[in-house]
XYZ file of C-alpha atoms in Angstrom:
623
model
C -48.157 -48.032 3.158
C -45.331 -47.871 0.648
C -47.054 -44.948 -1.066
C -47.382 -43.154 2.280
C -43.677 -43.686 3.060
C -42.728 -42.380 -0.365
C -44.884 -39.301 0.194
C -43.308 -38.650 3.596
C -39.843 -39.039 2.106
C -40.734 -36.584 -0.664
C -42.054 -34.056 1.851
C -38.906 -34.354 3.971
C -36.730 -33.927 0.889
C -38.769 -30.940 -0.276
C -38.535 -29.367 3.171
C -34.762 -29.792 3.308
C -34.357 -28.354 -0.197
C -36.620 -25.482 0.738
C -34.602 -24.748 3.840
C -31.328 -24.825 1.854
C -32.786 -22.511 -0.747
C -34.077 -20.021 1.791
C -31.189 -19.594 4.201
C -31.471 -15.885 4.939
C -27.721 -15.307 4.767
C -27.688 -16.571 1.192
C -30.379 -14.115 0.108
C -28.943 -10.790 -1.163
C -32.375 -9.191 -0.805
C -32.202 -9.553 2.969
C -30.815 -6.679 5.042
C -27.122 -6.890 5.894
C -27.728 -7.253 9.637
C -30.173 -10.136 9.082
C -27.742 -11.990 6.814
C -24.908 -11.638 9.318
C -27.064 -12.742 12.271
C -28.459 -15.730 10.400
C -25.036 -16.986 9.341
C -23.358 -16.320 12.693
C -26.008 -18.364 14.503
C -25.296 -21.340 12.239
C -21.515 -21.300 12.766
C -19.547 -23.540 15.105
C -16.591 -22.236 17.124
C -14.284 -24.002 14.683
C -15.859 -22.192 11.739
C -15.692 -18.832 13.515
C -12.014 -19.145 14.397
C -11.274 -20.219 10.841
C -12.780 -16.940 9.620
C -10.393 -15.036 11.886
C -7.360 -16.724 10.305
C -5.412 -15.356 7.330
C -2.678 -17.580 5.842
C 0.005 -17.185 3.179
C -0.650 -18.686 -0.248
C 2.588 -20.701 0.037
C 1.105 -22.813 2.844
C -2.476 -22.756 1.558
C -4.249 -25.509 -0.373
C -7.946 -25.888 -1.204
C -8.084 -28.798 1.243
C -6.584 -26.726 4.073
C -9.102 -23.957 3.427
C -11.883 -26.528 3.594
C -10.613 -28.413 6.637
C -9.833 -25.327 8.742
C -12.572 -23.009 7.381
C -9.865 -20.414 6.624
C -11.294 -16.916 6.186
C -8.548 -15.302 4.163
C -5.427 -15.958 2.103
C -2.722 -13.444 1.193
C 0.305 -12.970 -0.987
C 3.194 -11.510 0.978
C 5.660 -9.270 -0.856
C 6.966 -11.186 -3.879
C 4.765 -14.223 -3.221
C 3.519 -15.187 -6.680
C 2.128 -18.354 -8.291
C 5.084 -18.392 -10.709
C 7.642 -15.859 -11.992
C 6.145 -13.342 -14.424
C 2.737 -14.977 -13.975
C 0.049 -13.796 -16.389
C -3.278 -12.515 -14.962
C -5.011 -15.789 -15.880
C -2.537 -17.732 -13.721
C -3.353 -15.512 -10.750
C -7.111 -15.782 -11.318
C -6.976 -19.563 -11.601
C -4.917 -19.824 -8.392
C -7.283 -17.607 -6.407
C -10.342 -19.422 -7.781
C -8.868 -22.798 -6.869
C -8.481 -21.635 -3.268
C -12.023 -20.285 -3.394
C -13.357 -23.671 -4.492
C -11.903 -25.097 -1.291
C -13.755 -22.493 0.803
C -17.031 -23.006 -1.043
C -16.885 -26.754 -0.480
C -17.409 -26.217 3.260
C -20.734 -26.780 4.994
C -21.768 -23.108 5.033
C -19.957 -22.114 1.826
C -18.409 -18.948 3.276
C -16.052 -17.476 0.650
C -12.500 -16.568 1.563
C -11.100 -13.100 0.814
C -7.675 -12.856 -0.880
C -5.384 -9.947 0.019
C -2.242 -8.447 -1.533
C 0.046 -5.444 -0.956
C -1.082 -3.292 -3.868
C 0.568 -0.173 -2.438
C 1.522 1.625 -5.680
C -0.444 -0.290 -8.236
C -0.740 -4.084 -8.199
C 2.994 -4.074 -7.586
C 3.654 -7.782 -7.007
C 2.383 -8.611 -10.481
C 4.546 -8.623 -13.606
C 3.598 -5.930 -16.141
C 1.211 -4.122 -13.797
C 1.174 -0.328 -13.912
C 3.482 0.916 -11.154
C 2.409 4.321 -9.856
C 4.641 6.693 -7.874
C 5.028 5.760 -4.224
C 2.926 7.783 -1.784
C 5.593 10.403 -1.006
C 5.474 11.421 -4.679
C 1.683 11.490 -4.707
C 1.818 13.787 -1.682
C 3.869 16.203 -3.792
C 1.035 16.430 -6.344
C -1.420 17.902 -3.817
C -4.075 16.332 -6.061
C -6.658 14.160 -4.240
C -8.706 13.630 -7.415
C -5.645 12.212 -9.175
C -5.085 9.864 -6.240
C -8.718 8.746 -6.411
C -8.241 7.882 -10.099
C -5.109 5.918 -9.173
C -7.201 3.996 -6.643
C -9.767 3.194 -9.329
C -7.076 1.986 -11.756
C -5.354 -0.043 -9.031
C -8.654 -1.729 -8.124
C -9.117 -2.830 -11.745
C -5.568 -4.181 -11.955
C -6.006 -6.073 -8.675
C -9.327 -7.512 -9.840
C -7.629 -8.482 -13.113
C -5.721 -11.043 -11.042
C -8.832 -12.331 -9.245
C -7.917 -10.643 -5.949
C -10.504 -8.924 -3.732
C -8.528 -7.018 -1.099
C -5.661 -4.489 -1.191
C -3.534 -3.731 1.873
C -3.622 -0.018 1.008
C -3.485 2.877 1.608
C -0.704 3.518 4.095
C -1.839 6.683 5.885
C 1.194 7.022 8.122
C 2.400 10.534 8.887
C 6.173 10.176 8.536
C 7.799 12.578 10.985
C 11.376 11.369 10.486
C 12.835 10.443 7.065
C 15.264 8.020 8.673
C 12.282 5.639 8.760
C 12.531 2.936 6.097
C 8.831 3.255 5.256
C 8.833 7.031 4.824
C 8.090 6.745 1.090
C 4.854 4.952 1.985
C 3.711 8.154 3.717
C 2.099 10.953 1.720
C 3.511 13.712 3.902
C 4.746 14.930 7.277
C 1.591 17.103 7.321
C -1.531 15.331 8.649
C -3.774 17.548 6.496
C -2.213 16.298 3.250
C -2.482 12.685 4.430
C -6.152 13.311 5.201
C -6.732 14.682 1.700
C -5.066 11.667 0.116
C -7.522 9.257 1.772
C -9.512 10.001 -1.383
C -7.741 6.911 -2.736
C -10.173 4.844 -0.629
C -13.323 5.661 -2.667
C -11.118 5.095 -5.715
C -10.354 1.564 -4.546
C -13.777 0.774 -3.071
C -16.223 3.131 -4.790
C -18.098 6.152 -3.432
C -20.353 5.314 -0.520
C -24.063 5.864 -1.267
C -25.699 9.082 -0.088
C -27.604 7.105 2.532
C -24.534 5.105 3.631
C -23.990 4.699 7.363
C -20.810 6.229 8.777
C -18.208 3.595 9.630
C -19.862 0.753 7.697
C -17.590 -0.757 5.030
C -18.618 -0.294 1.429
C -17.285 -1.901 -1.767
C -19.137 -1.113 -4.988
C -19.106 -4.391 -6.841
C -16.820 -6.687 -8.790
C -14.485 -4.020 -10.193
C -13.647 -2.623 -6.770
C -11.598 -4.020 -3.897
C -11.729 -3.857 -0.121
C -9.193 -1.284 1.116
C -7.067 -1.257 4.267
C -5.994 1.897 6.119
C -2.656 1.248 7.827
C -0.772 1.103 10.168
C -2.867 1.971 13.186
C -1.560 4.171 14.747
C 1.573 6.316 15.082
C 3.817 4.172 12.869
C 5.406 7.280 11.331
C 6.391 8.818 14.657
C 8.803 6.291 16.129
C 11.991 7.349 17.892
C 14.790 8.161 15.377
C 12.558 6.768 12.632
C 13.425 3.209 13.606
C 10.881 0.819 12.122
C 8.578 -0.899 14.645
C 10.006 1.298 17.410
C 8.204 3.257 20.135
C 6.246 6.418 19.372
C 6.699 8.502 22.496
C 4.089 11.216 22.319
C 1.177 12.602 24.325
C -2.341 11.394 23.626
C -3.198 14.901 22.449
C -0.389 14.859 19.863
C -1.173 11.289 18.806
C -4.718 12.400 18.027
C -3.553 15.652 16.404
C -0.822 14.222 14.158
C -1.341 10.514 13.545
C -5.085 9.923 13.950
C -6.864 12.438 11.630
C -6.562 10.384 8.412
C -8.313 7.480 10.162
C -11.333 9.724 10.751
C -11.537 10.400 7.009
C -10.952 6.752 6.122
C -13.785 5.582 8.342
C -16.186 8.229 6.994
C -15.311 7.057 3.453
C -16.288 3.471 4.309
C -12.866 1.819 4.527
C -13.352 -1.926 4.942
C -10.394 -2.819 7.124
C -7.719 -1.237 9.307
C -4.303 -2.839 9.888
C -2.545 -2.527 13.238
C 1.020 -1.204 13.447
C 4.049 -3.151 14.651
C 5.077 -0.047 16.596
C 4.306 0.867 20.185
C 2.761 3.941 21.748
C 4.502 5.002 24.945
C 5.798 1.478 25.490
C 2.577 -0.406 24.730
C 2.615 -2.546 21.576
C -0.199 -1.476 19.276
C -1.146 -5.132 18.695
C -1.899 -5.285 22.426
C -3.541 -1.874 22.847
C -7.180 -2.441 23.791
C -7.666 1.234 24.621
C -6.915 2.387 21.084
C -8.291 -0.592 19.119
C -11.524 -1.398 20.967
C -12.328 1.628 23.122
C -11.345 4.334 20.625
C -11.431 2.877 17.098
C -14.419 0.565 17.471
C -16.482 2.168 20.225
C -15.754 5.891 19.931
C -15.091 6.217 16.177
C -17.771 3.607 15.352
C -15.584 1.702 12.872
C -17.618 -1.296 11.677
C -15.160 -3.036 9.363
C -12.586 -5.525 10.633
C -9.244 -4.913 12.288
C -6.392 -7.017 10.906
C -2.938 -7.658 12.331
C 0.252 -7.090 10.385
C 2.399 -10.029 9.204
C 3.183 -12.079 12.350
C 2.236 -8.909 14.218
C 0.829 -10.680 17.259
C 4.018 -12.760 17.579
C 5.940 -9.525 18.206
C 3.955 -8.578 21.274
C 6.670 -10.484 23.151
C 10.443 -10.087 22.940
C 11.762 -12.173 21.331
C 8.816 -12.781 18.998
C 6.650 -15.796 19.813
C 8.330 -16.233 23.202
C 4.866 -16.809 24.687
C 2.518 -17.353 21.765
C -0.505 -18.230 23.900
C -0.158 -14.877 25.668
C 0.201 -13.116 22.309
C -3.003 -14.694 20.976
C -4.913 -13.867 24.164
C -3.694 -10.275 24.363
C -4.179 -9.397 20.698
C -7.678 -10.869 20.350
C -8.829 -9.299 23.612
C -7.341 -6.002 22.449
C -9.756 -6.129 19.507
C -7.904 -7.629 16.541
C -10.443 -9.495 14.402
C -8.390 -11.206 11.705
C -4.824 -12.383 12.297
C -2.260 -12.443 9.509
C -0.731 -15.621 10.872
C 0.636 -16.232 8.064
C 2.310 -19.682 8.201
C 1.711 -21.613 11.438
C -2.079 -21.558 11.290
C -2.479 -24.765 13.308
C -0.756 -23.185 16.310
C -2.882 -20.041 16.098
C -6.147 -21.935 15.690
C -5.246 -24.382 18.473
C -4.292 -21.651 20.926
C -7.336 -19.509 20.206
C -9.706 -22.484 20.485
C -8.195 -23.455 23.822
C -8.425 -19.885 25.162
C -12.118 -19.684 24.245
C -12.868 -23.087 25.771
C -11.205 -21.915 28.998
C -13.227 -18.668 28.956
C -10.047 -16.574 28.762
C -11.438 -15.098 25.545
C -15.217 -14.668 25.506
C -17.589 -15.842 22.800
C -18.795 -12.247 22.583
C -15.301 -11.198 21.466
C -15.213 -14.006 18.873
C -18.674 -13.079 17.615
C -17.679 -9.412 17.316
C -14.658 -10.391 15.205
C -16.607 -12.731 12.929
C -19.505 -10.277 12.582
C -17.055 -7.667 11.284
C -15.407 -10.082 8.853
C -18.786 -11.229 7.521
C -19.944 -7.610 7.248
C -17.062 -6.878 4.864
C -17.623 -10.050 2.845
C -21.350 -9.425 2.494
C -20.867 -5.700 1.789
C -18.533 -6.372 -1.119
C -20.821 -8.977 -2.675
C -18.382 -11.827 -2.144
C -21.131 -14.351 -1.418
C -22.797 -13.563 -4.739
C -19.588 -13.236 -6.775
C -16.859 -15.267 -5.065
C -14.784 -16.077 -8.166
C -12.313 -13.950 -10.086
C -13.234 -12.809 -13.583
C -10.926 -13.975 -16.375
C -12.415 -11.301 -18.639
C -10.654 -8.515 -16.715
C -7.150 -9.652 -17.734
C -6.756 -6.706 -20.141
C -6.958 -4.223 -17.238
C -3.447 -5.140 -16.103
C -0.898 -2.617 -17.373
C -3.632 -1.002 -19.470
C -2.569 1.914 -21.684
C -5.072 4.211 -19.963
C -3.586 3.357 -16.569
C -0.027 3.949 -17.773
C -1.115 7.331 -19.110
C -2.542 8.135 -15.670
C 0.708 7.009 -14.014
C 2.685 9.233 -16.387
C 0.521 12.199 -15.351
C 1.117 11.312 -11.690
C 4.884 11.259 -12.285
C 5.027 14.708 -13.852
C 2.800 16.215 -11.134
C 4.936 14.616 -8.398
C 8.303 15.983 -9.511
C 9.579 18.890 -7.420
C 11.937 21.399 -9.026
C 14.306 22.499 -6.261
C 16.714 24.578 -8.339
C 16.626 25.986 -11.866
C 19.816 27.827 -12.788
C 22.665 29.247 -10.777
C 20.878 32.586 -10.968
C 17.394 33.707 -12.060
C 18.902 34.759 -15.387
C 20.493 31.355 -16.040
C 17.542 28.949 -16.026
C 18.236 25.639 -17.753
C 14.794 24.001 -17.632
C 13.018 23.506 -19.959
C 15.894 21.743 -21.681
C 16.462 22.154 -25.390
C 15.236 19.134 -27.342
C 17.534 19.967 -30.240
C 21.225 19.722 -29.355
C 24.275 18.145 -30.948
C 24.826 15.677 -28.122
C 23.699 15.262 -24.546
C 24.903 13.067 -21.702
C 22.660 10.941 -19.528
C 24.664 9.697 -16.540
C 24.035 7.595 -13.430
C 22.970 4.042 -12.621
C 19.322 5.064 -12.104
C 18.816 6.370 -15.637
C 18.025 3.080 -17.354
C 16.701 0.870 -14.562
C 12.994 0.223 -13.944
C 13.678 -1.476 -10.612
C 15.604 1.475 -9.175
C 12.943 3.823 -10.534
C 10.159 1.912 -8.741
C 11.810 1.225 -5.374
C 10.693 -1.302 -2.770
C 7.407 -3.217 -2.915
C 7.900 -3.863 -6.625
C 7.821 -7.474 -7.904
C 9.696 -8.417 -4.706
C 9.115 -7.179 -1.162
C 12.464 -5.352 -1.109
C 12.347 -4.422 -4.791
C 15.130 -5.237 -7.267
C 17.573 -3.583 -9.601
C 17.140 -4.141 -13.320
C 14.342 -4.014 -15.854
C 12.181 -6.256 -13.711
C 8.785 -5.385 -15.150
C 7.150 -3.489 -18.001
C 7.566 0.264 -18.267
C 9.692 3.082 -19.638
C 13.026 4.069 -18.102
C 14.032 7.714 -17.823
C 16.739 7.160 -20.447
C 14.249 5.718 -22.939
C 11.873 8.563 -22.190
C 14.593 11.129 -22.916
C 15.538 9.421 -26.176
C 11.929 9.402 -27.324
C 11.454 13.091 -26.457
C 14.511 14.870 -27.910
C 14.942 15.782 -31.555
C 15.788 12.759 -33.757
C 19.103 14.383 -34.677
C 20.185 14.823 -31.050
C 22.713 12.211 -29.996
C 21.962 10.838 -26.509
C 24.972 9.170 -24.886
C 24.422 7.104 -21.741
C 27.355 6.577 -19.398
C 26.709 5.209 -15.925
C 30.051 6.373 -14.467
C 31.498 9.034 -16.768
C 35.025 10.246 -16.020
C 36.017 13.906 -16.041
C 37.968 13.460 -19.284
C 34.987 11.736 -20.937
C 32.727 14.650 -20.029
C 35.180 17.299 -21.266
C 36.245 15.566 -24.476
C 32.702 14.927 -25.753
C 31.617 18.567 -25.712
C 28.083 17.867 -24.444
C 25.472 20.612 -24.684
C 24.245 19.582 -21.230
C 23.979 16.526 -18.984
C 21.172 14.810 -17.105
C 22.415 12.956 -14.016
C 20.058 10.388 -12.473
C 21.223 9.107 -9.065
C 19.729 8.102 -5.737
C 18.860 5.250 -3.410
C 18.691 1.530 -4.106
C 15.354 -0.206 -3.394
C 14.413 -1.162 0.156
C 11.351 -1.862 2.277
C 10.542 -1.592 5.969
C 13.428 -2.113 8.428
C 15.966 -2.643 5.641
C 15.383 0.986 4.697
C 16.069 2.443 8.139
C 18.986 4.844 7.691
C 20.525 7.024 10.385
C 22.814 9.060 8.089
C 20.762 9.584 4.880
C 23.772 10.467 2.753
C 23.426 10.284 -1.020
C 24.647 6.736 -1.792
C 27.786 6.141 -3.836
C 28.522 6.496 -6.681
C 26.056 9.417 -6.800
C 28.352 12.095 -5.319
C 31.303 11.268 -7.590
C 29.065 11.209 -10.683
C 27.625 14.616 -9.787
C 31.130 16.017 -9.228
C 32.595 14.574 -12.440
C 29.713 15.809 -14.562
C 28.413 19.008 -12.989
C 31.806 20.659 -12.492
C 32.451 20.316 -16.242
C 29.175 20.808 -18.088
C 25.726 22.293 -17.450
C 23.735 19.648 -15.604
C 20.358 18.682 -14.289
C 20.464 16.273 -11.345
C 17.449 14.028 -10.742
C 17.313 12.429 -7.301
C 15.510 9.066 -7.171
C 14.744 8.457 -3.500
C 12.043 7.630 -1.019
C 12.846 10.686 1.102
C 15.087 13.742 1.291
C 18.804 12.988 1.427
C 21.881 15.005 2.403
C 22.609 16.966 -0.789
C 23.661 20.403 0.515
C 27.369 19.925 -0.402
C 26.487 19.327 -4.074
C 23.824 21.990 -4.663
C 26.252 24.827 -5.626
C 27.768 22.829 -8.502
C 24.349 21.749 -9.868
C 22.495 23.911 -12.396
C 19.060 22.346 -11.881
C 17.873 19.911 -9.230
C 14.772 17.698 -9.310
C 13.315 15.538 -6.533
C 11.709 12.675 -8.450
C 10.962 10.390 -5.452
C 10.188 6.832 -6.632
C 8.244 7.532 -9.826
C 7.345 3.983 -10.852
C 7.112 2.448 -14.287
C 6.328 5.487 -16.440
C 9.559 7.419 -17.016
C 8.009 9.616 -19.705
C 6.476 11.655 -16.905
C 10.029 12.854 -16.166
C 10.859 13.821 -19.742
C 7.464 15.551 -20.057
C 8.544 18.312 -17.664
C 12.301 18.335 -18.269
C 11.776 19.370 -21.898
C 8.825 21.690 -21.354
C 5.883 19.725 -22.754
C 4.397 20.321 -19.295
C 5.411 22.641 -16.485
C 6.755 21.675 -13.057
C 4.035 21.984 -10.388
C 5.045 19.620 -7.534
C 5.503 20.894 -3.966
C 7.608 19.264 -1.255
C 5.414 16.943 0.838
C 8.096 16.951 3.494
C 10.887 19.167 4.732
C 14.261 18.817 2.987
C 16.778 19.035 5.812
C 20.384 20.203 5.641
C 21.856 17.663 8.049
C 20.561 14.594 9.881
C 21.581 16.341 13.100
C 18.440 18.449 12.596
C 16.125 15.420 12.649
C 13.363 15.055 13.433
C 12.402 18.427 11.944
C 8.938 19.147 10.623
C 7.096 22.209 9.430
C 5.882 24.268 12.380
C 8.738 23.241 14.667
C 10.314 26.001 16.755
C 13.831 25.605 15.326
C 12.980 25.154 11.651
C 15.983 25.685 9.401
C 15.641 23.511 6.293
C 17.590 23.392 3.060
C 14.226 23.532 1.249
C 11.076 24.112 3.330
C 7.914 22.040 3.294
C 5.756 23.144 0.364
C 8.677 24.479 -1.673
C 8.745 23.858 -5.407
C 9.683 26.031 -8.356
C 7.273 26.160 -11.264
C 7.855 26.340 -14.999
C 5.528 26.961 -17.901
C 4.790 24.556 -20.708
C 6.496 25.522 -23.971
C 3.941 23.717 -26.138
C 1.288 25.771 -27.845
């Protein structure tokens, strides 16, 4: 009898082990659809809603991820494990969260997201590439694809799986504080630049299914096309405002890059804070479910923006239950909560139990989230790799960023007449002046979304300032004098051969960058006047968009739009001194006055200071 009981116990144990070993969803040899179906059928409502929840790392713990079955964690702008954290610190933090997720009953891994919008820009010593407006000036999709590949490696170096990039907004008004996140005012250029997606994720296989997310292994990341849709067309360029436009024009101007993104297998799409004709995008079922999911056949997941569902009401969170109901029924699959996860989970659970939100809608959301996680191999490789630490700020990536800088620079003026060209500048001179507060400042060079959400002034991360680049490029006998605010007498008395003036905007992000006048910020105008009226000068504008510069152009010998070039200032000196030629073309119209705005190429009354596509070229002087 005892032997029989022991045998029965052994058979039961063997059967349970066998079942655990042969869960279909845990078998990478099974087809994707079978794995998703098998796992979904095993999940409780609590586990499903947990997958739909994304929380900020500041409120996350491994225990919270376990207890609430949290599907995703993120770092908001500037949210880091510690100041100047090394890659290993990031990897260990992400892996610790992952251990919490893998200690759950079904062992569903969480996905960690970060705003890697111009390199892995939250992370100290990462390579910071030019912001998108500069990349639009390159007209070089292959370069942008390589930047995506490098960014993916630098994100994976920190153990992170998911980048909230690219922004494929079509900025139609430079007063918008996010205009530098847009490649161009021209939808065709934005479409071309979606080539960053296969850079981030990998090229989809020849037999890949249109609309199905694809991430090619552990050195790639899930990408996120954003912000769906019309975020660059708001009235007066006011962030999160209303885009008042016909459906035909919405589809013609703001939608085309989403078609390309979906074809290229983008994993996720983020919804815009803005409205379309008075309807908040986070509440727009017609565009999220009917058009994006059903008509365009997008099979990845739709994610909200930061507290995006809260802003369905005015003021935000005035009726949070309504916001949860409306956003989920509109088709949002994962909600960037990011802090009050208990309220979100409680409200959503209650709405499902009351049949206000159907189980079919929940299952659609979770199916999409699982599809991305399975597609990127997260179940097989959930942990970050400490061996990728050397990819962060890698010399090869900095060389690529330097190339991107020189291709992004747009030469707007070269000499007061065709016979008086000043660029390329002479490397050998007795003394030259480098003026302006932007000349020796990595933070100002990089702009917003760098180390902090709003960016910072100062040498906040690794890189080469424009001043250092100039000093390393000119002849060793040339004396380079840096003066942030040179007086007229200083300029005259020092008998400079020429001057390089580097001025522009201070860093900003999102609403803090909204600007209804777009004048060149002080002390830029006075520096230009003091210097350029008294010595030959090149003025370099560091900005996220065109600014009002018409009054100063006559006194300037050469004028360069450098946008927000990032960490590699040598890209600027490369073309100033003729080692490479200028090739960049304006990705957006340079207006004369803000009274003309919005003004875009093709408009009936088009009268710019410099038209869309303008850019003088120079030849390399190197043999």
